[in-house]
């Protein structure tokens, strides 16, 4: 199960907001409470925290604790993150921004510090930042890398599924070579029908589609694809909030799925413009 109704989704978000501890521990508890929901779906729930205390106070507290210890302690910042219900990856970035604000560092420079801990001074702070990164499964450089790899993995899966069912398509690289800037993962050479609706393109998202995420993709990508290529499909591989399907902002003909379209609901247009069942298709990909 990875299509969530509003009630279940709200209860999960409320549990996360009230949980005191690391996101990794929260995830383990959620898996116990909701065994019927896919683990990948639960891993994707991550509401932004409300930071109650000024970050300057948190930096000051960290520095006082570090000075009061007889030996270096690389878990002080992690403990502050837990006490204030701030994901370790987020507090790391905020602390670095506060620590170096007099130098007016760019976002790219902060990102480089989060990748290369030896750039952070003093070394005790670098060790604490590193510990925070290692204990956050929702935010940070390591998580960003994992998400990029996951996105690429599911794009490969999408292409394999499309080839296996006989679709002919252009991928992002093909479209960019012809001058398109914003491109879906797959643009079909010939439109097909899914459950009676025309499909011109398919977009892959290796995440859970909540309301905020879906609206972001509508504004940044999906509306552009629809305006340029016509109706298409967006796949949220780890599920979605069921109310997304009735969202008034959705362009006409946008299909939202949690997996590759079922073969029995797909029909292809042949060169003779007749409908062809993929089970009996000899189309080449």
Short mmCIF file of C-alpha atoms in Angstrom, two decimals:
data_model
loop_
_atom_site.label_atom_id
_atom_site.label_comp_id
_atom_site.label_asym_id
_atom_site.label_seq_id
_atom_site.Cartn_x
_atom_site.Cartn_y
_atom_site.Cartn_z
CA UNK A 1 0.00 0.00 0.00
CA UNK A 2 1.48 3.35 -1.01
CA UNK A 3 -1.51 5.48 -2.04
CA UNK A 4 -2.50 7.26 1.18
CA UNK A 5 -5.79 8.86 2.11
CA UNK A 6 -5.83 12.22 3.86
CA UNK A 7 -6.51 10.75 7.31
CA UNK A 8 -3.61 8.27 7.26
CA UNK A 9 -1.23 10.82 5.79
CA UNK A 10 -2.14 13.42 8.44
CA UNK A 11 -1.61 10.92 11.26
CA UNK A 12 1.86 10.04 9.92
CA UNK A 13 2.86 13.71 9.65
CA UNK A 14 1.55 14.39 13.17
CA UNK A 15 3.59 11.48 14.55
CA UNK A 16 6.76 12.79 12.87
CA UNK A 17 6.21 16.32 14.19
CA UNK A 18 5.80 15.06 17.77
CA UNK A 19 8.64 12.53 17.66
CA UNK A 20 11.71 13.34 19.76
CA UNK A 21 14.80 11.74 18.37
CA UNK A 22 16.63 11.09 15.13
CA UNK A 23 14.74 10.70 11.85
CA UNK A 24 16.26 7.23 11.51
CA UNK A 25 14.64 6.22 14.82
CA UNK A 26 11.36 7.87 13.78
CA UNK A 27 11.37 5.87 10.55
CA UNK A 28 11.81 2.60 12.46
CA UNK A 29 8.85 3.44 14.70
CA UNK A 30 6.66 4.33 11.72
CA UNK A 31 7.42 0.98 10.08
CA UNK A 32 6.18 -0.75 13.25
CA UNK A 33 3.02 1.36 13.49
CA UNK A 34 2.11 1.16 9.77
CA UNK A 35 3.25 -2.28 8.59
CA UNK A 36 0.74 -2.15 5.73
CA UNK A 37 2.50 0.86 4.16
CA UNK A 38 5.60 0.46 2.00
CA UNK A 39 8.88 1.25 3.80
CA UNK A 40 9.95 3.40 0.84
CA UNK A 41 6.79 5.47 1.22
CA UNK A 42 7.38 6.06 4.93
CA UNK A 43 11.02 7.00 4.31
CA UNK A 44 9.88 9.87 2.11
CA UNK A 45 7.80 11.65 4.76
CA UNK A 46 9.81 14.62 6.01
CA UNK A 47 7.86 17.78 6.97
CA UNK A 48 10.05 20.85 7.36
CA UNK A 49 10.77 21.58 11.04
CA UNK A 50 9.71 24.72 12.84
CA UNK A 51 12.92 26.01 14.43
CA UNK A 52 11.89 27.65 17.70
CA UNK A 53 15.22 29.02 18.95
CA UNK A 54 17.50 31.49 17.11
CA UNK A 55 20.36 29.61 15.49
CA UNK A 56 22.81 32.02 17.18
CA UNK A 57 21.70 30.68 20.57
CA UNK A 58 22.24 27.11 19.43
CA UNK A 59 25.74 27.91 18.16
CA UNK A 60 26.55 29.62 21.45
CA UNK A 61 25.28 26.61 23.39
CA UNK A 62 27.37 24.24 21.28
CA UNK A 63 30.54 26.31 21.78
CA UNK A 64 30.00 26.48 25.56
CA UNK A 65 29.51 22.72 25.76
CA UNK A 66 32.61 22.12 23.67
CA UNK A 67 34.73 24.34 25.93
CA UNK A 68 33.42 22.70 29.09
CA UNK A 69 34.47 19.22 27.93
CA UNK A 70 37.92 17.98 28.89
CA UNK A 71 38.24 16.22 25.57
CA UNK A 72 36.71 16.77 22.16
CA UNK A 73 33.15 15.45 21.82
CA UNK A 74 31.81 14.93 18.30
CA UNK A 75 28.19 14.29 19.39
CA UNK A 76 27.40 17.66 20.99
CA UNK A 77 25.78 19.21 17.92
CA UNK A 78 23.85 15.99 17.26
CA UNK A 79 22.45 16.11 20.80
CA UNK A 80 21.41 19.76 20.35
CA UNK A 81 19.64 18.78 17.12
CA UNK A 82 17.70 16.03 18.92
CA UNK A 83 16.76 18.30 21.86
CA UNK A 84 15.41 20.97 19.50
CA UNK A 85 13.77 18.58 17.00
CA UNK A 86 15.93 19.81 14.13
CA UNK A 87 17.22 17.28 11.57
CA UNK A 88 21.01 16.95 11.97
CA UNK A 89 21.61 17.80 8.31
CA UNK A 90 19.65 21.05 8.62
CA UNK A 91 21.29 22.15 11.87
CA UNK A 92 24.72 21.52 10.31
CA UNK A 93 23.99 23.92 7.45
CA UNK A 94 22.45 26.54 9.74
CA UNK A 95 25.35 26.40 12.20
CA UNK A 96 27.90 26.85 9.40
CA UNK A 97 25.95 29.79 7.99
CA UNK A 98 25.86 31.40 11.44
CA UNK A 99 29.52 30.63 12.20
CA UNK A 100 30.75 32.16 8.94
CA UNK A 101 28.13 34.88 8.40
CA UNK A 102 30.74 37.65 8.78
CA UNK A 103 32.49 36.24 5.69
CA UNK A 104 29.28 36.36 3.60
CA UNK A 105 29.89 32.91 2.18
CA UNK A 106 27.88 31.80 -0.83
CA UNK A 107 25.60 28.78 -0.68
CA UNK A 108 28.05 26.89 -2.92
CA UNK A 109 30.86 27.52 -0.41
CA UNK A 110 28.76 26.15 2.47
CA UNK A 111 27.92 23.12 0.33
CA UNK A 112 31.62 22.55 -0.29
CA UNK A 113 32.27 22.58 3.47
CA UNK A 114 29.53 20.01 3.98
CA UNK A 115 31.26 17.79 1.41
CA UNK A 116 34.83 18.41 2.58
CA UNK A 117 34.92 18.56 6.37
CA UNK A 118 38.60 19.56 6.48
CA UNK A 119 37.55 23.02 5.25
CA UNK A 120 35.67 23.64 8.53
CA UNK A 121 37.41 25.34 11.43
CA UNK A 122 37.91 24.48 14.23
CA UNK A 123 38.39 20.71 13.76
CA UNK A 124 36.02 19.97 16.66
CA UNK A 125 33.19 21.61 14.74
CA UNK A 126 34.16 19.67 11.62
CA UNK A 127 33.91 16.40 13.60
CA UNK A 128 30.45 17.39 14.89
CA UNK A 129 29.23 18.31 11.41
CA UNK A 130 30.47 14.96 10.12
CA UNK A 131 28.65 13.10 12.91
CA UNK A 132 25.41 14.94 12.08
CA UNK A 133 25.71 13.97 8.41
CA UNK A 134 26.20 10.32 9.33
CA UNK A 135 23.06 10.30 11.50
CA UNK A 136 20.55 11.92 9.16
CA UNK A 137 18.61 9.90 6.60
CA UNK A 138 16.46 12.83 5.42
CA UNK A 139 18.81 15.75 4.78
CA UNK A 140 22.43 16.43 3.92
CA UNK A 141 25.07 15.70 1.31
CA UNK A 142 24.95 11.90 1.74
CA UNK A 143 21.16 11.89 1.43
CA UNK A 144 21.28 14.13 -1.65
CA UNK A 145 23.67 11.70 -3.30
CA UNK A 146 21.41 8.76 -2.44
CA UNK A 147 18.38 10.54 -3.91
CA UNK A 148 20.23 11.31 -7.15
CA UNK A 149 21.24 7.66 -7.48
CA UNK A 150 17.68 6.56 -6.71
CA UNK A 151 16.29 8.94 -9.31
CA UNK A 152 18.66 7.55 -11.95
CA UNK A 153 17.80 3.97 -10.96
CA UNK A 154 14.08 4.55 -11.50
CA UNK A 155 14.67 6.36 -14.80
CA UNK A 156 16.46 3.21 -15.98
CA UNK A 157 13.53 1.14 -14.69
CA UNK A 158 11.09 3.38 -16.57
CA UNK A 159 12.96 2.93 -19.87
CA UNK A 160 13.13 -0.84 -19.40
CA UNK A 161 9.38 -1.06 -18.72
CA UNK A 162 8.65 1.11 -21.76
CA UNK A 163 10.84 -1.03 -24.04
CA UNK A 164 9.40 -4.27 -22.68
CA UNK A 165 5.85 -3.22 -23.59
CA UNK A 166 6.84 -2.06 -27.07
CA UNK A 167 6.92 1.73 -26.67
CA UNK A 168 9.02 3.85 -29.01
CA UNK A 169 10.30 6.99 -27.32
CA UNK A 170 12.83 9.80 -27.09
CA UNK A 171 14.60 10.28 -23.75
CA UNK A 172 15.84 13.54 -22.18
CA UNK A 173 19.16 13.46 -24.02
CA UNK A 174 17.43 12.95 -27.37
CA UNK A 175 15.14 15.92 -26.75
CA UNK A 176 17.90 18.24 -25.55
CA UNK A 177 19.91 17.51 -28.68
CA UNK A 178 16.96 18.80 -30.69
CA UNK A 179 16.82 22.05 -28.71
CA UNK A 180 14.27 21.43 -25.93
CA UNK A 181 15.22 22.83 -22.52
CA UNK A 182 12.53 21.40 -20.20
CA UNK A 183 12.05 17.75 -21.09
CA UNK A 184 10.12 14.80 -19.61
CA UNK A 185 11.96 11.53 -19.00
CA UNK A 186 10.22 9.91 -22.00
CA UNK A 187 8.50 11.53 -25.00
CA UNK A 188 6.61 8.94 -27.02
CA UNK A 189 7.29 8.83 -30.77
CA UNK A 190 3.60 8.10 -31.31
CA UNK A 191 0.95 8.83 -28.66
CA UNK A 192 -0.67 5.88 -26.92
CA UNK A 193 -3.86 5.51 -24.92
CA UNK A 194 -3.94 4.64 -21.23
CA UNK A 195 -7.38 3.62 -20.02
CA UNK A 196 -8.86 5.67 -22.86
CA UNK A 197 -6.75 8.83 -22.23
CA UNK A 198 -4.10 10.06 -24.66
CA UNK A 199 -0.49 9.85 -23.40
CA UNK A 200 2.37 11.77 -25.07
CA UNK A 201 5.03 11.66 -22.37
CA UNK A 202 5.97 9.99 -19.05
CA UNK A 203 7.81 11.55 -16.10
CA UNK A 204 9.46 9.46 -13.35
CA UNK A 205 9.67 10.60 -9.70
CA UNK A 206 11.44 8.30 -7.24
CA UNK A 207 9.61 9.70 -4.22
CA UNK A 208 6.22 10.04 -2.51
CA UNK A 209 3.90 12.60 -4.06
CA UNK A 210 2.50 14.80 -1.31
CA UNK A 211 0.59 18.03 -1.97
CA UNK A 212 3.57 20.37 -1.64
CA UNK A 213 5.83 18.18 -3.80
CA UNK A 214 3.20 17.75 -6.52
CA UNK A 215 2.43 21.49 -6.71
CA UNK A 216 6.16 22.22 -6.99
CA UNK A 217 6.50 19.82 -9.93
CA UNK A 218 3.35 21.22 -11.54
CA UNK A 219 4.84 24.71 -11.52
CA UNK A 220 8.38 23.73 -12.46
CA UNK A 221 7.85 20.90 -14.95
CA UNK A 222 4.50 19.19 -15.51
CA UNK A 223 2.55 22.22 -16.78
CA UNK A 224 5.35 22.99 -19.24
CA UNK A 225 5.33 19.41 -20.53
CA UNK A 226 1.55 19.54 -20.93
CA UNK A 227 1.64 22.88 -22.76
CA UNK A 228 4.37 21.70 -25.12
CA UNK A 229 3.55 18.03 -25.70
CA UNK A 230 -0.04 17.52 -24.54
CA UNK A 231 -1.38 15.11 -21.87
CA UNK A 232 0.98 12.71 -20.13
CA UNK A 233 1.76 10.58 -17.08
CA UNK A 234 3.69 11.33 -13.90
CA UNK A 235 4.74 8.27 -11.89
CA UNK A 236 5.38 8.66 -8.15
CA UNK A 237 7.09 5.31 -7.60
CA UNK A 238 6.78 5.46 -3.80
CA UNK A 239 3.12 6.42 -3.84
CA UNK A 240 1.08 9.58 -3.54
CA UNK A 241 -1.68 11.29 -1.59
CA UNK A 242 -4.94 10.18 -3.20
CA UNK A 243 -6.39 13.71 -3.27
CA UNK A 244 -3.73 14.70 -5.85
CA UNK A 245 -5.88 13.16 -8.59
CA UNK A 246 -8.70 15.66 -8.01
CA UNK A 247 -6.48 18.72 -7.56
CA UNK A 248 -7.95 21.61 -9.57
CA UNK A 249 -4.46 22.80 -10.56
CA UNK A 250 -3.82 19.61 -12.55
CA UNK A 251 -3.83 20.25 -16.31
CA UNK A 252 -6.53 18.41 -18.23
CA UNK A 253 -5.40 14.88 -19.06
CA UNK A 254 -2.58 14.60 -16.50
CA UNK A 255 -2.48 11.00 -15.23
CA UNK A 256 -0.98 10.26 -11.80
CA UNK A 257 0.24 6.71 -11.14
CA UNK A 258 2.34 4.85 -8.56
CA UNK A 259 3.93 2.48 -11.06
CA UNK A 260 4.34 1.84 -14.76
CA UNK A 261 0.99 1.71 -16.62
CA UNK A 262 -0.67 -1.72 -16.66
CA UNK A 263 -0.29 -3.41 -20.03
CA UNK A 264 -3.94 -4.32 -20.29
CA UNK A 265 -4.87 -0.61 -20.12
CA UNK A 266 -2.36 0.49 -22.79
CA UNK A 267 -3.17 0.77 -26.49
CA UNK A 268 -0.75 2.00 -29.14
CA UNK A 269 -1.40 3.98 -32.30
CA UNK A 270 0.20 2.27 -35.30
CA UNK A 271 1.36 3.94 -38.50
CA UNK A 272 -2.09 3.16 -39.93
CA UNK A 273 -3.56 5.12 -36.96
CA UNK A 274 -5.38 2.05 -35.64
CA UNK A 275 -5.39 0.99 -32.02
CA UNK A 276 -3.06 -1.86 -31.18
CA UNK A 277 -3.04 -3.97 -28.02
CA UNK A 278 0.53 -4.14 -26.59
CA UNK A 279 0.11 -7.87 -25.87
CA UNK A 280 -0.01 -8.54 -29.57
CA UNK A 281 2.28 -5.69 -30.67
CA UNK A 282 5.35 -6.23 -32.79
CA UNK A 283 6.47 -2.60 -32.31
CA UNK A 284 10.18 -2.03 -31.89
CA UNK A 285 11.57 0.22 -29.17
#
